[in-house]
Amino acid sequence: MPSRILKKRSLIPGQTSELTLEAPHIAAKAKPGNFVILRVCEGGERIPLTIADTDKEAGTITIVYLVLGKTTAHLETLKEGEEILDLCGPLGKDTDIHKLSGPVICVGGGTGIAAMHHIAKGHHMAGNHVIAIIGARTKDLLLFEDELKRFCPEVLVSTDDGSYGHKGLVTEILEARLKADPTIGEVVAVGPVPMMAAVARTTKPFGVHTTVSLNSIMVDGIGMCGACRVSVGGKTKFACVDGPEFDGQLVDFKELSSRLSAFKVMEQISYEEFKKSHVCKCSCR
Amino acid sequence: MSANAPADNKKVKTPRTPMPEQPAAERVKNFQEVTLGYTPEMAAIEASRCIQCKKPLCRKGCPVEIDIPGFIKQIVAGDLHEAYRVLRETNSLPAVCGRVCPQETQCEGSCILGKKGEPVAIGRLERFVADTYMASDACEQLTGDHACSLEREGLKVACIGAGPSSLTVAGYLSAQGIKVHVYEALHELGGVLVYGIPEFRLPKAIVRKEIDAMRAQGVEFHTNWVGGKTITVQDLLDQGFNAVFIGVGAGLPKFLRVPGENLIGVFSANEYLTRVNLGRAYNFPEHDTPAYTGKNVAVFGAGNVAMDAARTAKRLGAERVMIVYRRTEKEMPARLEELHHAKDEGIELMCLNAPVELVGDEKGWLKSLTVQKMMLGEPDESGRCSPIACDGEFCEIPCDMAIIAVGTGSNPLIGQSTPGLELNKWGYIVINEETGETSIPNVFAGGDIVTGAATVISAMGAGRRAAKEIARRLIG
Ligand SMILES: Cc1cc2nc3c(=O)[nH]c(=O)nc-3n(C[C@H](O)[C@H](O)[C@H](O)COP(=O)(O)OP(=O)(O)OC[C@H]3O[C@@H](n4cnc5c(N)ncnc54)[C@H](O)[C@@H]3O)c2cc1C
Ligand SMILES: Cc1cc2nc3c(=O)[nH]c(=O)nc-3n(C[C@H](O)[C@H](O)[C@H](O)COP(=O)(O)OP(=O)(O)OC[C@H]3O[C@@H](n4cnc5c(N)ncnc54)[C@H](O)[C@@H]3O)c2cc1C
Ligand code: SF4
Ligand code: FES
């Protein structure tokens, strides 16, 4: 069913935006860790995006996307009041959230910070002490710092260029934090694949349970096609129904990043065509 | 048997009327339908071959027991309107069934004429009648004048999934004046009929028309609603639905469990066909969903799904397409017609070969395939000869794309979200064979989610059984 865009907020102009969508039936069920699959227009591709927040009373969900290719670029052209053709969800398993004895560290990178936000909020609601570590290439690309501060007693920031917070990688802050506090109950990481792999490597010597949220390529999102399959602990799992969250120590990240490149050439073609031809007819072509 | 003895020997000798089709060299370049359908003249000739048995064996061979001699008689009489009505009495998707049913093992397999010569082409006749009548008003067809205004206040039934099983339930109950709401997870209706079976075998427009006919009859369709996620069975009961039918199919693809299966270029048939059919990837980049095709494509399995995947790959430009199968052509489970069409289109059959490893390059792309030679042993529990591996006989074949079509399993979404729903050890829903009811009162199930991957018509048979029982309970 179509879904109306109630609010649009540009987080990083031209690159990352947040949409508040009218979707009462999805909002009613959505839990941290869930995602939606949407299709912007007739002929469009089905793409998965994490539910970054919900407002059950208002009947809305929030998504945050990074403009990467054709579909997200088209999404970026839509305005408040316009509709997304298909919105399906909530999909995926809920995050396993329970009261932990120690704090939970939530690590977010890039657009992943938005997905991490919903998980962190869930942990907060469950009564856990949440430490957020977020990172970006540079200060202007940082998301959701204020949103996280609303419920995280600590929000630690790193930037690659040192323009804000710690100069360096999120894993450096993480490692220091793990060394300083042996009571950490869990680490959650959402972000680019290399970042999640690095987080898993960092936590390994500490033996802290590490949850990662995998962004494999999806088609249906209901366990029917197997496009999203990932190797976890040597077994084939479907990220859309068995995940998208898995134990970071068990994920074959190398295979995941290789599978993510499967359609690169075709996606490039599609994006180039779009940039050439898109004179914002908005219902597509 | 005397009642079934051919009355007129001349008729038996009339050969079966062939179906015109696109020439193989032509059709491998497009996605248009392969078979072209009978002309009225051809249909009349073929229909007159039927000897109108008093105890028609064909009807027993049909899972929904279409009155076959009945509709054929009307073709002979020239009353296609009446022929269509007879068909629709028991079959809500005749244009689909006429195209995809394995007639050779069902109605046609039982036809008395087949004992000495060739059976009546029942499927082709069914398709002819349905196609001819497709555009006309469904309500009137089914129930006579405006009988759909026979709305029964306050009665409503929900179906989860919009494949043939649910569509049958919806068609049957709405014709009885019961309000039906169908909830489908994908953005298109029709189940495997739209995302699995390719356009060149079953045009989407046909399925859409059959669905439009149901909509005209008052069925409400909700797409992008996932049973067990967006809405649970309990939610539906709480919302006052008198009964719920679960027809979610068996979509979870099975893999081979051989090394290299997650290399790039290795697809499940479901992914490949869904990209092409639901995503219209054959129309890329006008449509956004991509799918590429290798030069040398290996397809594992030999059922309808494998044939569809192989023929699709050929149409998308593959140079060589091989069906890699552990047994021999004789054991292949595909419909005979599809197997023949595939061979005509140049699909190679590599029988008595089992894949043992998929080999990739340093970037994770598939580059070759190792197969092991097999031989046939004693029949196994499936009644087919079991394949046995020949020691040490391996062969490496260059191959840059592989499609796995070795079956599907049950999707866990409904089971996980429906406490109290009894499942068997493979995760399929357990039902009362008489009524179609599950372990939860007034919750019914049918189709592939009960039987495992089967056929369109058996899913429809299951839908019909459940619908009859629901109607009996609700309106007596
Ligand atoms: C469960 C899940 C949740 C996600 N949540 C979010 C989210 O909240 N915000 C967000 O911005 N993105 C999210 N993604 C990634 C998002 O789905 C992709 O960015 C999107 O599919 C790109 O579509 P496109 O047509 O714009 O670009 P495409 O043309 O499809 O792709 C452009 C580039 O992105 C890469 N790519 C393609 N698909 C994916 C993918 N699924 N994941 C990562 N890279 C991909 C391609 O290799 C290509 O280089 C999520 C993915 C999954 C599986
Ligand atoms: C490629 C292919 C070719 C085939 N060829 C033939 C053939 O030639 N002849 C023949 O007789 N049979 C054929 N079959 C088999 C036949 O299509 C199936 O047996 C039949 O479609 C089963 O019907 P169904 O109603 O049980 O389920 P399906 O057709 O599988 O429909 C189930 C529907 O439910 C939806 N769904 C799943 N989960 C949920 C959920 N949680 N909530 C809401 N909706 C959900 C699915 O998206 C789907 O639309 C073929 C199958 C395939 C895959
Ligand atoms: S189709 Fe064959 S079995 Fe059926 S009535 Fe005609 S001749 Fe008899
Ligand atoms: S996206 Fe199809 S199985 Fe996960």
XYZ file of N, CA and C in Angstrom, chain A residues 16 19 26 41 45 56 59 86 99 116 134 141 144 150 152 156 162 168-169 189 220 264 268 270:
72
model
N 21.944 12.554 2.679
C 21.227 11.739 3.648
C 20.003 12.501 4.156
N 12.939 10.564 6.580
C 11.539 10.696 6.200
C 10.649 10.152 7.311
N 2.290 -0.523 10.242
C 3.679 -0.936 10.468
C 4.161 -0.400 11.813
N 8.409 3.610 -7.022
C 7.492 3.844 -8.135
C 7.299 2.574 -8.937
N 12.873 -0.709 -8.031
C 13.433 -1.865 -7.354
C 12.968 -1.879 -5.900
N 4.081 5.177 17.677
C 2.892 4.327 17.564
C 1.611 5.150 17.624
N 1.135 6.907 14.492
C 1.052 5.952 13.394
C 2.100 6.192 12.325
N 5.062 1.561 -2.567
C 4.888 0.360 -1.740
C 5.757 0.434 -0.504
N 17.375 -7.050 29.912
C 18.129 -6.295 30.923
C 19.491 -6.957 31.083
N 21.130 2.098 14.278
C 21.612 1.844 15.633
C 20.776 2.605 16.653
N 29.812 6.915 17.958
C 29.453 7.131 16.556
C 30.623 7.746 15.804
N 29.304 14.929 8.349
C 28.627 13.687 7.964
C 28.114 12.907 9.175
N 22.514 12.161 14.042
C 21.777 11.685 15.209
C 22.486 11.860 16.552
N 19.579 12.223 23.950
C 18.351 12.262 24.749
C 18.266 11.119 25.743
N 21.133 8.535 25.899
C 22.428 7.921 26.192
C 23.232 8.828 27.115
N 30.003 9.142 22.464
C 31.411 9.354 22.114
C 31.544 9.424 20.602
N 39.466 14.190 12.251
C 39.646 14.907 13.519
C 38.905 16.224 13.601
N 40.203 9.644 14.472
C 40.505 8.223 14.251
C 39.239 7.410 14.093
N 39.336 6.146 14.477
C 38.236 5.222 14.198
C 37.403 4.925 15.439
N 26.841 -3.223 16.769
C 27.453 -2.386 15.739
C 26.612 -2.370 14.479
N 12.963 -10.030 -1.827
C 11.602 -10.084 -1.286
C 11.561 -9.702 0.187
N 27.064 -4.361 -9.016
C 27.654 -3.026 -9.112
C 27.563 -2.427 -10.502
N 25.278 0.822 -11.604
C 25.882 2.021 -12.185
C 25.106 2.467 -13.435
N 22.030 1.839 -14.226
C 20.707 2.286 -13.844
C 20.752 3.717 -13.270
